XYZ file of C-alpha atoms in Angstrom:
631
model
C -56.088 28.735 182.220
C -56.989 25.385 183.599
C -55.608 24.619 187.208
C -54.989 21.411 188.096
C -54.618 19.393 191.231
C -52.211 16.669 192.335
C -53.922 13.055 191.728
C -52.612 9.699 191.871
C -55.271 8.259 189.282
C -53.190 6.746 186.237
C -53.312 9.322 183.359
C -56.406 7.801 181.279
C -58.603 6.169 183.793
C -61.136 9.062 183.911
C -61.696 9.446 180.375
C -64.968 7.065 180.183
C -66.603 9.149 182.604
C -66.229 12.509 181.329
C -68.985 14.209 179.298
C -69.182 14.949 176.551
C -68.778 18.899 174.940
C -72.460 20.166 175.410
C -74.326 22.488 172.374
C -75.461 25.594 174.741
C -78.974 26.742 174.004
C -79.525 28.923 171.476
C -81.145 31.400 173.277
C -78.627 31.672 175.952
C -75.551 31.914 173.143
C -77.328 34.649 171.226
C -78.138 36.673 174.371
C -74.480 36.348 175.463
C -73.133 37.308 172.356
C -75.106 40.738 172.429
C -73.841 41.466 175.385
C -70.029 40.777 173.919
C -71.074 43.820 171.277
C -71.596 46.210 173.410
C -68.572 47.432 174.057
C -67.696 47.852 170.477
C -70.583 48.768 168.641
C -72.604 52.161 168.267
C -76.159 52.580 169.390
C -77.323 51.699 165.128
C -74.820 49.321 164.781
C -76.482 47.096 167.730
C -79.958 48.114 166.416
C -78.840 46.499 162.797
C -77.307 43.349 164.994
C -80.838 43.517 166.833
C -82.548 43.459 163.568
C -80.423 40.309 162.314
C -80.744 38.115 165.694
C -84.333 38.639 165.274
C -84.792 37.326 161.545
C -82.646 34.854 162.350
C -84.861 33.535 165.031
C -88.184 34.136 163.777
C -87.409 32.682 160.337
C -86.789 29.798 161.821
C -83.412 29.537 160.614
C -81.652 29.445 164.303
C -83.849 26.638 165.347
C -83.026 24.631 162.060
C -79.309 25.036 162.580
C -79.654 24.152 165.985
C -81.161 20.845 165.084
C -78.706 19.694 162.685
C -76.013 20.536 164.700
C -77.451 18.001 167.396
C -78.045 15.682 164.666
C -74.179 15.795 163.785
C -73.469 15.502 167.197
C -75.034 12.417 167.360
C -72.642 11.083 164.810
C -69.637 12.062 165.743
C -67.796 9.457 168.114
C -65.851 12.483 170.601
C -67.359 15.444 170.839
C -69.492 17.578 168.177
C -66.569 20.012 167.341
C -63.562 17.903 167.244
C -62.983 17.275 163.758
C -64.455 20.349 162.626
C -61.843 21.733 164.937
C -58.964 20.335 163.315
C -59.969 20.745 159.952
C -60.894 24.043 159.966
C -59.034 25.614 162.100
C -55.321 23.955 161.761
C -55.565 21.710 158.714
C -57.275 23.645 156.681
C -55.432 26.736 157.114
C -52.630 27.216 154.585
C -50.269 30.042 155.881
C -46.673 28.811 157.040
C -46.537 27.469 160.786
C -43.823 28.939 161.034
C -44.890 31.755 163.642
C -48.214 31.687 162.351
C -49.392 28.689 163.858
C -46.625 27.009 165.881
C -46.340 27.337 169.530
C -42.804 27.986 171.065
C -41.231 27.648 174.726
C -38.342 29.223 176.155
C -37.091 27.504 178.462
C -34.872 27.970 181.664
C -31.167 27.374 181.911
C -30.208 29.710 185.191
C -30.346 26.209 187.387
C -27.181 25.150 185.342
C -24.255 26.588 186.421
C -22.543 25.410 183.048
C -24.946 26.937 180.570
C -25.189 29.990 183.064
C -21.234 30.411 182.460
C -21.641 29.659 178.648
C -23.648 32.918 177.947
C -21.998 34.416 175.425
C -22.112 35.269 171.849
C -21.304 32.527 169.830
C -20.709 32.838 165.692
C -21.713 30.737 162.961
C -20.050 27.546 163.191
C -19.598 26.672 166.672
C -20.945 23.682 168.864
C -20.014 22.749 172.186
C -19.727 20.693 174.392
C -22.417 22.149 177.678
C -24.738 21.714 173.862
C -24.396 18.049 173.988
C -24.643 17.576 177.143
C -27.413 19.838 177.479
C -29.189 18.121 174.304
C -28.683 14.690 175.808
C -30.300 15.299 178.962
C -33.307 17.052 177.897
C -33.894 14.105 175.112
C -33.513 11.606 178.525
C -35.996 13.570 180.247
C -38.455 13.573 177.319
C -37.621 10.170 177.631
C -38.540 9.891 180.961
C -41.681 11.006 180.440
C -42.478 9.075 177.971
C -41.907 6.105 179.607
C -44.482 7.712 182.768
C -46.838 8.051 179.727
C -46.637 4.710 177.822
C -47.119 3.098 181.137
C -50.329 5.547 182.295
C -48.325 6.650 185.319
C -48.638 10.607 184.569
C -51.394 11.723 186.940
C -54.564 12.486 185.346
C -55.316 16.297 185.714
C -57.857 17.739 187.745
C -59.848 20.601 189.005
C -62.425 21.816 191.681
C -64.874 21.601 189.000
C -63.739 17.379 188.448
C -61.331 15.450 186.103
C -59.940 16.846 182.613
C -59.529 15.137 179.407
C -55.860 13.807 179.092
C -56.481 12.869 175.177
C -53.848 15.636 174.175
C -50.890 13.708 175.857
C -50.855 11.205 173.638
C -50.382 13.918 170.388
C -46.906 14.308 171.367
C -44.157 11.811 170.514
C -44.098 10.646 167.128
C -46.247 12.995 166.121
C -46.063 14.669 162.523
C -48.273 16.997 160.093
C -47.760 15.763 156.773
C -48.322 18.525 154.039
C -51.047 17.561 151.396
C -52.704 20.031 149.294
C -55.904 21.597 150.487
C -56.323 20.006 153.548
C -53.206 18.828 156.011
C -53.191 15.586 157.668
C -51.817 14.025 161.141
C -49.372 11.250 161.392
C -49.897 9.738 164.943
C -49.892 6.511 167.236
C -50.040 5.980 171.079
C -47.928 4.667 172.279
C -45.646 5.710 169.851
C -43.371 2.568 168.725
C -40.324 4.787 167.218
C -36.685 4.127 168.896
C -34.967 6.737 167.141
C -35.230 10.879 167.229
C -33.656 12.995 164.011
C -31.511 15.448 164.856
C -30.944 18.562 162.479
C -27.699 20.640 162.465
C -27.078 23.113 159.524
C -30.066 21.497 158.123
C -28.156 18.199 157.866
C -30.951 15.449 159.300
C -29.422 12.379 161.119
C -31.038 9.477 162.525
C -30.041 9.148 165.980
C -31.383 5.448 167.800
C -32.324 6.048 171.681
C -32.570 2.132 172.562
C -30.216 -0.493 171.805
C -31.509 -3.915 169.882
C -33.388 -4.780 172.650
C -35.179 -1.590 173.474
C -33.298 -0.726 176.604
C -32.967 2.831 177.226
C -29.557 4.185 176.097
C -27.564 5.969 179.564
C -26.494 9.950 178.818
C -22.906 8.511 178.214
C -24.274 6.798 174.728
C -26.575 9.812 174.102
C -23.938 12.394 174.251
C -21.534 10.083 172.207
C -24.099 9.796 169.394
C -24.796 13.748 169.535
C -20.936 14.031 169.300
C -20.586 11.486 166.488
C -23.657 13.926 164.775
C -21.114 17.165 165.452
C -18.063 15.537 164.469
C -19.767 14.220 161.084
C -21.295 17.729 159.835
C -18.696 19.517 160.951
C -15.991 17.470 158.576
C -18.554 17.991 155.704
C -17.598 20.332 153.290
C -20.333 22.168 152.735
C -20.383 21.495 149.243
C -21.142 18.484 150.071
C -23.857 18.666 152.099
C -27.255 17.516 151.151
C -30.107 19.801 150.404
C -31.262 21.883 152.847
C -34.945 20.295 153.127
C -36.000 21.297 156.529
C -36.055 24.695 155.234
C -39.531 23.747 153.322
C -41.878 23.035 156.066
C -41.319 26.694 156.704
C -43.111 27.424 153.430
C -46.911 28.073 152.798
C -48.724 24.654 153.223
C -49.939 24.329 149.621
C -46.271 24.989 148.653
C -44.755 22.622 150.965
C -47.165 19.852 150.198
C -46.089 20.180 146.372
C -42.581 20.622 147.005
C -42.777 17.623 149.445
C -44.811 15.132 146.814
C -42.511 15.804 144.099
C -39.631 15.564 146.344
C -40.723 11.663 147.381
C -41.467 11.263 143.947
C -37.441 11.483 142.773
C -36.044 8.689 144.592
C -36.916 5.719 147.421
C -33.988 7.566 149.056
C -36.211 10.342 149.775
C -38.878 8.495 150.625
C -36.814 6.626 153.371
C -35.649 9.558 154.331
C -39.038 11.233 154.830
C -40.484 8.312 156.470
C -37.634 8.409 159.139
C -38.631 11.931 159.939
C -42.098 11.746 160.041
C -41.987 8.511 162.426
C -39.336 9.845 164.941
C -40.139 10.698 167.812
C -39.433 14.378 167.971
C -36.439 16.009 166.486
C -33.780 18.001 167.635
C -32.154 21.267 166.842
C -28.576 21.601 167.358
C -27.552 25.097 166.426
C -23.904 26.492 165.513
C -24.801 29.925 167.105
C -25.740 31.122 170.126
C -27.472 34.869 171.296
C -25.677 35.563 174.257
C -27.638 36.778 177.418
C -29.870 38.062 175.316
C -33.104 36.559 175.712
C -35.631 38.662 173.376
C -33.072 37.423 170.833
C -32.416 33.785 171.861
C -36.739 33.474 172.146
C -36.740 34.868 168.218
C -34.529 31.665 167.478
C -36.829 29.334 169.021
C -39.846 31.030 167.063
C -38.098 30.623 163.818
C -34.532 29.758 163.527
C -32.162 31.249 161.278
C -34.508 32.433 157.908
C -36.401 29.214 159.045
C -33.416 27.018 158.608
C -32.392 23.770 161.211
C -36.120 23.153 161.945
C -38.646 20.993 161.234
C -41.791 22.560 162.034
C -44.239 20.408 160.759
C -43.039 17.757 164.574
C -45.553 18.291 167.136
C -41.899 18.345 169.432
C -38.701 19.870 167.762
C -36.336 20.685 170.694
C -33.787 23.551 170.333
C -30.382 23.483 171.524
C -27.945 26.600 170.767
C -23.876 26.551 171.410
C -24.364 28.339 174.970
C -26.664 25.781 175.981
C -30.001 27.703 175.725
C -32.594 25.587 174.913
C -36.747 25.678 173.788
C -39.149 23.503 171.738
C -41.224 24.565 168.975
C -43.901 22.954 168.326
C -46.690 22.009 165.906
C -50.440 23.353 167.307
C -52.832 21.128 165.635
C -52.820 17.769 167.439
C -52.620 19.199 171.436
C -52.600 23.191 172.803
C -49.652 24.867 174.421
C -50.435 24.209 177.953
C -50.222 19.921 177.179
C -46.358 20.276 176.096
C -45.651 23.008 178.539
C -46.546 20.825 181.765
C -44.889 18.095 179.916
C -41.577 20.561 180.546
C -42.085 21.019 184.140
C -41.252 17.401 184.423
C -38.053 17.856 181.868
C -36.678 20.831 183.306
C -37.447 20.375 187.050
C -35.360 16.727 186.743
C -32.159 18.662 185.035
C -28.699 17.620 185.528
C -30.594 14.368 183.577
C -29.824 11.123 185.485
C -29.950 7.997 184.071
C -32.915 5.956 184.261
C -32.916 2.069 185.953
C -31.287 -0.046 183.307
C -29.976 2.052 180.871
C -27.237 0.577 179.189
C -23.754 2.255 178.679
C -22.924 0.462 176.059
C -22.468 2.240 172.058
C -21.359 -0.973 170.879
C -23.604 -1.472 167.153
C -25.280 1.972 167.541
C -24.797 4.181 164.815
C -26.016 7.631 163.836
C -27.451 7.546 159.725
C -27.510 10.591 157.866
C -30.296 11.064 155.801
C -29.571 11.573 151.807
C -31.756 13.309 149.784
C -31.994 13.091 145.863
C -32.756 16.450 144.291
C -33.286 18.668 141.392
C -33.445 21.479 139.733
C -37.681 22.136 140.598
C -36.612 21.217 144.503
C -33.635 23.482 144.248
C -35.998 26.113 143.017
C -38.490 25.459 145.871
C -35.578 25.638 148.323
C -34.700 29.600 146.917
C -38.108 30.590 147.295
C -38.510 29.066 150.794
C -35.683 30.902 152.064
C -37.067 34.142 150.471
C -40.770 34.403 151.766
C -39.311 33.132 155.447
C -37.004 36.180 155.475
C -39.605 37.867 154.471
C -42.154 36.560 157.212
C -39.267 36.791 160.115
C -38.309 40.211 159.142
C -42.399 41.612 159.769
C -42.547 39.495 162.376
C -41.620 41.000 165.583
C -41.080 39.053 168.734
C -40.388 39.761 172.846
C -40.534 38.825 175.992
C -41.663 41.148 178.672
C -40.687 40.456 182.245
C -41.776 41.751 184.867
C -40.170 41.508 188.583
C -42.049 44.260 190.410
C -44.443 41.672 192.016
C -46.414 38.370 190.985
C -49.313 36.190 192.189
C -49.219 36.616 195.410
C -49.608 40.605 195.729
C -53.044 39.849 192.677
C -54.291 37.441 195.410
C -54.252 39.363 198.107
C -55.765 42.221 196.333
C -58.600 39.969 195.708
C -58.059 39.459 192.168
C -57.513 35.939 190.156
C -54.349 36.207 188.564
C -55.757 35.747 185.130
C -58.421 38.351 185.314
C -55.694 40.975 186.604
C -53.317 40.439 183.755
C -55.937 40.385 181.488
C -57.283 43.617 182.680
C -53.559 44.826 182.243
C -53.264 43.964 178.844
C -56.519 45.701 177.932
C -55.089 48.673 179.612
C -51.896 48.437 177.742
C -53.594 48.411 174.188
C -55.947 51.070 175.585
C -52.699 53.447 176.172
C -51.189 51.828 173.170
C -53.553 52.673 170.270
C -56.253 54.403 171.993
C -59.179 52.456 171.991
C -59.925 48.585 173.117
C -60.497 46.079 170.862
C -61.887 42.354 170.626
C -60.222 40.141 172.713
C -59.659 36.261 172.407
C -58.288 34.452 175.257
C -57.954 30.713 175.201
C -60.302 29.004 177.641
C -59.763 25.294 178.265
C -62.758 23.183 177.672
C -60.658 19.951 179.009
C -63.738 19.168 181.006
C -65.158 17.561 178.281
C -63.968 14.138 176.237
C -61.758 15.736 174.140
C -62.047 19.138 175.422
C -59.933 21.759 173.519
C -61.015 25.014 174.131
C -63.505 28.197 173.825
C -62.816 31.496 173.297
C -63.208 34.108 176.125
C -64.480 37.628 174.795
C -62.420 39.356 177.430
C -62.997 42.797 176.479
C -66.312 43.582 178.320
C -68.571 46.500 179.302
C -67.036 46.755 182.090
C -63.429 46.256 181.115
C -64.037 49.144 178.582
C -65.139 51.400 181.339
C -62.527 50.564 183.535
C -59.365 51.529 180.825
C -61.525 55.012 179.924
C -61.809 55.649 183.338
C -57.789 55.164 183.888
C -57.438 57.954 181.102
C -54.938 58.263 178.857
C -51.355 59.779 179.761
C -52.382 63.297 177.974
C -53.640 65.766 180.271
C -56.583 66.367 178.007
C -57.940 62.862 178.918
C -57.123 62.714 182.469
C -58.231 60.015 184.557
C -61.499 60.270 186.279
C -63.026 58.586 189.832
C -61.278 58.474 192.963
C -58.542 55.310 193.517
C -62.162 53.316 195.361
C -64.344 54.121 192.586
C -61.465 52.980 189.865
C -60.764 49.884 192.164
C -64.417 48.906 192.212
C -64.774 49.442 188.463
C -61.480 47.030 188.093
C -63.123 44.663 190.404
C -66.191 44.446 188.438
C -64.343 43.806 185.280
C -62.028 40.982 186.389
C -65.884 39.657 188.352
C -67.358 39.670 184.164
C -64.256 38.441 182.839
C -64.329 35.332 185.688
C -67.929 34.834 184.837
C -67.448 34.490 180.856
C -64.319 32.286 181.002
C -65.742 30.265 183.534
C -68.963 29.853 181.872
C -66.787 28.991 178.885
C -64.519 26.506 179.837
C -67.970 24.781 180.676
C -68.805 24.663 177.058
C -70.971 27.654 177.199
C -68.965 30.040 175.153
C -70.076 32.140 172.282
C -67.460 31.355 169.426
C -67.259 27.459 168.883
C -71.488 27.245 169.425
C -71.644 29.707 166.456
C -69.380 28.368 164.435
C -70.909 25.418 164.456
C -74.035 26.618 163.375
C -72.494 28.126 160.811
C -70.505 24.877 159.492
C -73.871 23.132 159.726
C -75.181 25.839 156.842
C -75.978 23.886 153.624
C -74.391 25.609 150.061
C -76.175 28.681 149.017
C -77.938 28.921 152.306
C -77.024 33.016 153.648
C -77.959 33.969 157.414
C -78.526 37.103 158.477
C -76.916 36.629 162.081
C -73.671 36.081 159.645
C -73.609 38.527 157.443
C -73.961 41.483 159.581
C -70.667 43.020 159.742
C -70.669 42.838 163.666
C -69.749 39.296 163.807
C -67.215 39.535 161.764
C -65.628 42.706 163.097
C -66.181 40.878 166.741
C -64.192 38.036 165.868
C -61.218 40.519 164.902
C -58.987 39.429 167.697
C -56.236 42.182 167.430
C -55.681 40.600 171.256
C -55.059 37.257 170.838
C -53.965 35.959 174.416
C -53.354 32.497 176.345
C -52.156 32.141 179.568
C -49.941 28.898 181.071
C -50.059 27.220 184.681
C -48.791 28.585 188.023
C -45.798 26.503 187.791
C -44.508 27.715 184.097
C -42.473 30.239 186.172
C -40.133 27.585 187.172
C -39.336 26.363 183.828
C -39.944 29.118 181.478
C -38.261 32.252 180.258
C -41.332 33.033 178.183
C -43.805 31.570 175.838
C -45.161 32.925 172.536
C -47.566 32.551 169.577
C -48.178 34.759 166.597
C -50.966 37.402 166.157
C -54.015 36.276 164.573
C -54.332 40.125 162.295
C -51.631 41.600 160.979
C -52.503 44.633 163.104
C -53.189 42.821 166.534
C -50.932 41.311 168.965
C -49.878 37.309 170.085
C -49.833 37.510 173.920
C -49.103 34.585 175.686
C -47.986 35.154 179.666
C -48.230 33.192 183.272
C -47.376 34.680 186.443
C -45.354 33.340 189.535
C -45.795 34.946 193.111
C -42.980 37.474 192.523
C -42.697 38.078 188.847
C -45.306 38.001 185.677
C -44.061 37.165 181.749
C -45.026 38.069 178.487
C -44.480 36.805 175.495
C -45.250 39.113 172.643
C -45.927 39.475 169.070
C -46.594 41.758 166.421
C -46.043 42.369 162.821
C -43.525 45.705 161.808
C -45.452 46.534 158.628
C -48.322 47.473 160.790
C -47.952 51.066 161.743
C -50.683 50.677 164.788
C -48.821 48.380 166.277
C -45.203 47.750 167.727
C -44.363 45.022 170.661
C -41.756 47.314 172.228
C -43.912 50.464 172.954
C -47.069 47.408 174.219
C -43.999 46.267 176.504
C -43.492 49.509 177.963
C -47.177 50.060 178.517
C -48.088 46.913 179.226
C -45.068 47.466 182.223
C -46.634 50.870 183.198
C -50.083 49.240 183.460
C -48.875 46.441 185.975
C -47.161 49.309 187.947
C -50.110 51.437 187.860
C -52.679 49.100 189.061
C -50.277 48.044 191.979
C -50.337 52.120 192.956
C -54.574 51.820 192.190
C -54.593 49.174 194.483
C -52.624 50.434 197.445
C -54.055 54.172 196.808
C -57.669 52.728 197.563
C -56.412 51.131 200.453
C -54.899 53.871 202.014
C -51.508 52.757 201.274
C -48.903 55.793 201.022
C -47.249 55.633 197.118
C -43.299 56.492 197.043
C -42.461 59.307 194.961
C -40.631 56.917 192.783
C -43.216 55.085 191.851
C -46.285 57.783 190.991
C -47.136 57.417 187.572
C-alpha cells in the first residue's frame, strides 16, 4: 500500500524529477526468487530449479536477456515495462471485465440520514427521489475534482521515501477501452474536453450535458432536473419500445464484444453517434430500478456486476452506481490507472457529501436537454445480445462475492503490537487459507511502484519461509494438529514473518521485485528461443496466485463499505481489504464451481484468525484472555 503525505505541490510538478523504473540485477532477482520457492517446493523440486538457474546463467542466456532488456529500455520514452504492461497484461487479455478485470468500490451512505432511512428492499421498477439527489451530488463532486485536477491543484502524493508518480490521475475522466479484436485499445485525453456524462437506466443510454453553452458548471438544481427528465422519459417508455439493450455487450468476452461492437457501428451513423457519445463522456452513470436493502454483501454484488451484467458499461474507466435506496459505488475499468488512484479520488467525493454547489454554477435549465441515444439493430446484434446475457449469468452465478467486516479492533491495536498494518492482515489472510484448505499457497499482493515515472506496481510474494512456519505453528483446529510453541515463541515467529514480508514489499515497491524483472526477460525472448529458468514447472506453479490481494489507504475506512476484485484462478481467492483504527474490511472473491474454495467459510476463518492473533498477542504479553474469547 503506498502512504502518502499531505503536500501543497500542484499535482504534476514532480514528475520531471522522478526516476525512472530501474532493471534489478540479475543476480540479485534470481537469488530472491529462490528464496520465494522455498516455501513451496520439495527438497528435488528446488534441486531441479537449482539445476535450471544454473544453465540459465552459465549458458549465457540470463546475461543476453539482461542486455536486451536494457537495450529496450533505452527506447522506450516512460519506463521499460509500461507498454508491455498494458498490453499484456490488460489489453491483451480477452476474458470479460466484468469481475474478471474490473475494480469495484462500495461506497458509504451512513453520513446521509436520507439514504440511511431509505434502506429497504426495493423491486424492479422503482426510482426515487434520495436516487437523484444522491446521483446529482456525487456527479458534482466528481466534478469538483475534476476541476482541482484540470487546474493541477490536487496535491501531488508523497512518501518518506520522496514524491510518487501522479500519471494515473489523468486516466480517469473521459476515459474508455474500446474493444478491437486481439488486442484492446485506450480512448483518452487530459484534460478531458467532454461536457456531457451518459447515464444508463434499464439499459436505456442518455446523454446528459453538465455545463451550459458557455461551459459554466450546471448547480445540483439543473443536475437533479436532468436526472429527473432521464426517469420520467424511461419510465413512460413502453418497453417495447425501448432500444436495444447494448450496454449488456461490454460484459461479453473481449473478442466477442469487439465483433459485436464493429458490426454494430457498421449498421447505421446512428450507432456510430451513439457510440462516439459514450466513449467520449466523461464517465457514466448507473441509475438502477432496484435496490438490496441493508444488505450489503448483496448491494456490493450489484456494484461488481449489475443485474446479469445489465445497466453498465464496463468498458468506462468511471461508471458510477446509484440504486433506488440511495446506495451508491463505481465500477471501474483496470487498465489505464490501479484501484488505489480512483479510490482516493472518492475520499474527496464522499467526504464533501450533502454536494454544494460550486462558485458560479448556474441554476438555469433553460436550452439543456437530455438526448437519448438510438441504436439501429439486427438480427446478428440481437443474437449477440442473447448470448451476452447467457455467459454473464453464467459468470455471476460462479462468481461469488462478500464483504467481511470486522469491528473487534483496527489499526491502532496492530500498531501498538508493533506490527504494520499491512503485514498483520496479510499474515491473517495466510492464516485463514491455512485453516481454510490446509496448506499455504502463492501469494500476490499489489505493491505500488509509484516511485518511479509511471510507476504501476510489483508483485509481493507474501507467502514466505517464515510466514509458512508461522500458520503450521498456529495448528490447525483438529486436535491431531495442535498448535505448537508457547504464545512468545508464536509471537516472535509472527514477528519475523510480517519483518520478511516488510522487507520484500518494500524492496519491491523500489523496483526490486521478482515478477515484472522476469517477465521482462521473458518478453525480451526472440521466437523459438526456450529457457530453462522458464520451463521448469516451479515458475509457473509460483506464479499461481490462488491469493490474489491489494490493500487501500488508511483513510478508505471513511468512505468505503468494501472494495473488491476477482480471483486470478478459478480455485484462489480476490482479496482486497484496508483497515481503520477500530475496524478492518474485506472484500472477497471466489468462484462456486471450485470445491476448494468458498468465500463464506474464508470469512469465518479469516474472522477467527484476526481474533486469534489479538488473544496471541495479549497471551505473550501477559494479558489475561476472557473466557469468551479463547479460541
Amino acid at each position: 500500500m503506498a502512504g502518502n503525505s499531505k503536500s501543497t505541490v500542484s499535482t504534476f510538478a514532480n514528475q520531471d524529477v522522478l526516476p525512472r523504473l530501474p532493471i534489478p540485477p540479475l543476480d540479485k532477482t534470481l537469488a530472491k526468487y529462490r528464496t520465494t520457492l522455498l516455501p513451496i517446493l520439495t527438497p528435488a523440486e528446488l534441486a531441479h530449479t537449482d539445476a535450471a538457474i544454473k544453465q540459465f546463467v552459465e549458458s549465457g542466456q540470463a546475461a543476453e536477456l539482461q542486455q536486451r532488456l536494457i537495450a529496450h529500455d533505452q527506447g522506450e520514452p516512460n519506463s521499460w515495462l509500461e507498454r508491455w504492461w498494458y498490453d499484456r497484461a490488460y489489453l491483451e487479455w480477452r476474458v470479460p471485465l466484468m469481475i474478471n478485470s474490473n475494480w469495484w468500490l462500495n461506497l458509504k451512505d451512513d453520513h446521509l440520514p436520507e439514504v440511511q432511512a431509505a434502506l429497504d428492499r426495493k423491486g424492479t421498477g422503482e426510482y426515487t427521489p434520495v436516487q437523484v439527489r444522491r446521483a446529482a451530488g456525487l456527479v458534482s463532486n466528481l466534478l469538483n475534482y475534476k476541476d482541482l485536477l484540470d487546474t493541477g491543484k490536487i496535491p501531488a502524493e508523497t512518501t518518506k521515501a520522496g514524491p510518487l508518480c501522479m500519471d494515473q490521475v489523468r486516466h480517469m475522466f473521459g476515459v474508455t477501452r474500446i474493444a478491437e479484436p486481439g488486442r484492446d485499445r485506450i480512448q483518452r485525453e487530459f484534460p478531458c474536453r467532454a461536457r456531457h456524462m451518459v447515464v444508463i437506466a434499464r439499459d436505456q443510454c442518455y446523454e446528459v450535458p453538465l455545463y451550459d453553452a458557455q461551459g459554466r458548471r450546471l448547480a445540483l438544481s439543473v443536475l437533479e432536473k436532468l436526472l429527473n427528465d432521464v426517469v420520467a422519459e424511461v419510465t413512460s417508455t413502453p418497453v417495447a419500445q425501448d432500444q436495444a439493450p447494448i450496454p449488456v455487450l461490454t460484459a461479453e468476452h473481449r473478442d466477442t464484444w469487439a465483433a459485436a461492437r464493429a458490426h454494430l457501428l457498421s449498421l447505421a451513423p446512428e450507432n456510430r453517434v451513439s457510440m462516439k457519445v459514450i466513449e467520449d463522456a466523461l464517465f457514466t452513470v448507473s441509475l438502477d430500478d432496484k435496490a438490496p436493502g441493508a444488505d450489503i454483501d448483496e448491494h456490493h454484488r450489484l456494484i461488481a456486476h449489475g443485474n446479469d451484467g445489465h445497466n453498465r458499461w464496463y468498458d468506462k474507466a468511471l461508471n458510477v452506481i446509484v440504486t433506488s435506496s440511495g446506495r451508491a459505488g463505481c465500477n471501474g475499468e483496470h487498465s489505464p490507472q490501479d484501484a488505489l488512484t480512483p479510490a482516493v479520488m472518492f475520499q474527496h467525493v464522499i467526504q464533501n457529501e450533502p454536494a454544494r454547489d460550486p462558485a458560479g454554477a448556474v441554476a438555469s435549465a433553460t436550452g439543456l436537454a437530455v438526448r437519448k441515444l438510438t441504436w439501429k439493430v439486427d438480427g446478428k446484434i440481437d443474437q449477440y445480445i442473447q448470448d451476452a446475457e447467457v455467459n454473464n449469468r453464467k459468470l455471476i452465478a460462479d462468481s461469488d462475492i462478500g464483504i467481511c467486516i470486522f469491528h473487534g479492533y483496527g489499526s491502532s491495536f496492530m500498531k501498538s503490537a508493533g506490527f504494520s498494518p499491512d503485514a498483520y492482515m496479510q499474515m491473517a489472510i495466510q492464516l485463514a487459507m491455512y485453516r481454510q484448505s490446509g496448506k499455504t499457497v502463492p501469494t500476490y499482493e499489489t505493491a505500488s511502484t509509484r516511485m518511479f515515472k509511471h510507476g504501476r506496481t510489483e508483485t509481493c510474494r507474501s507467502l514466505s519461509s517464515a510466514s509458512k512456519a508461522w500458520v503450521e505453528a498456529m495448528g490447525r483446529t483438529s486436535q491431531k494438529d495442535a498448535p505448537v510453541a508457547c504464545p512468545k515463541q508464536r509471537l516472535a515467529m509472527l514477528k519475523a514473518a510480517a519483518k520478511s514480508h516488510i522487507t520484500y514489499i518494500g524492496e519491491a515497491s523500489r523496483g526490486l521485485g521478482v515478477d515484472r524483472h522476469l517477465m521482462g526477460l521473458r518478453f525480451c525472448m526472440k521466437p523459438g528461443e526456450s529457457c530453462a529458468l522458464f520451463e521448469d514447472p516451479a515458475y509457473a506453479r509460483s506464479c499461481e496466485w490462488l491469493l490474489s490481494t491489494s490493500g487501500l489507504g488508511a483513510e478508505s475506512y471513511k468512505v468505503l463499505y468494501g472494495t473488491g476484485f476477482g480471483c486470478v484462478y478459478p480455485n484462489g481467492y480476490g482479496i482486497n481489504y484496508f483497515a481503520g483504527p477500530n475496524v478492518i474490511h474485506f472484500g472477497i472473491e471466489s468462484k462456486r464451481s471450485c470445491l476448494e474454495t468458498s468465500t463464506d467459510l474464508f470469512r469465518y476463518e479469516l474472522l477467527a484468525a484476526l481474533r486469534e492473533m489479538k488473544v496471541l498477542v495479549e497471551a505473550a504479553q501477559g494479558v489475561p484472555t476472557p473466557r469468551a474469547n479463547k479460541l
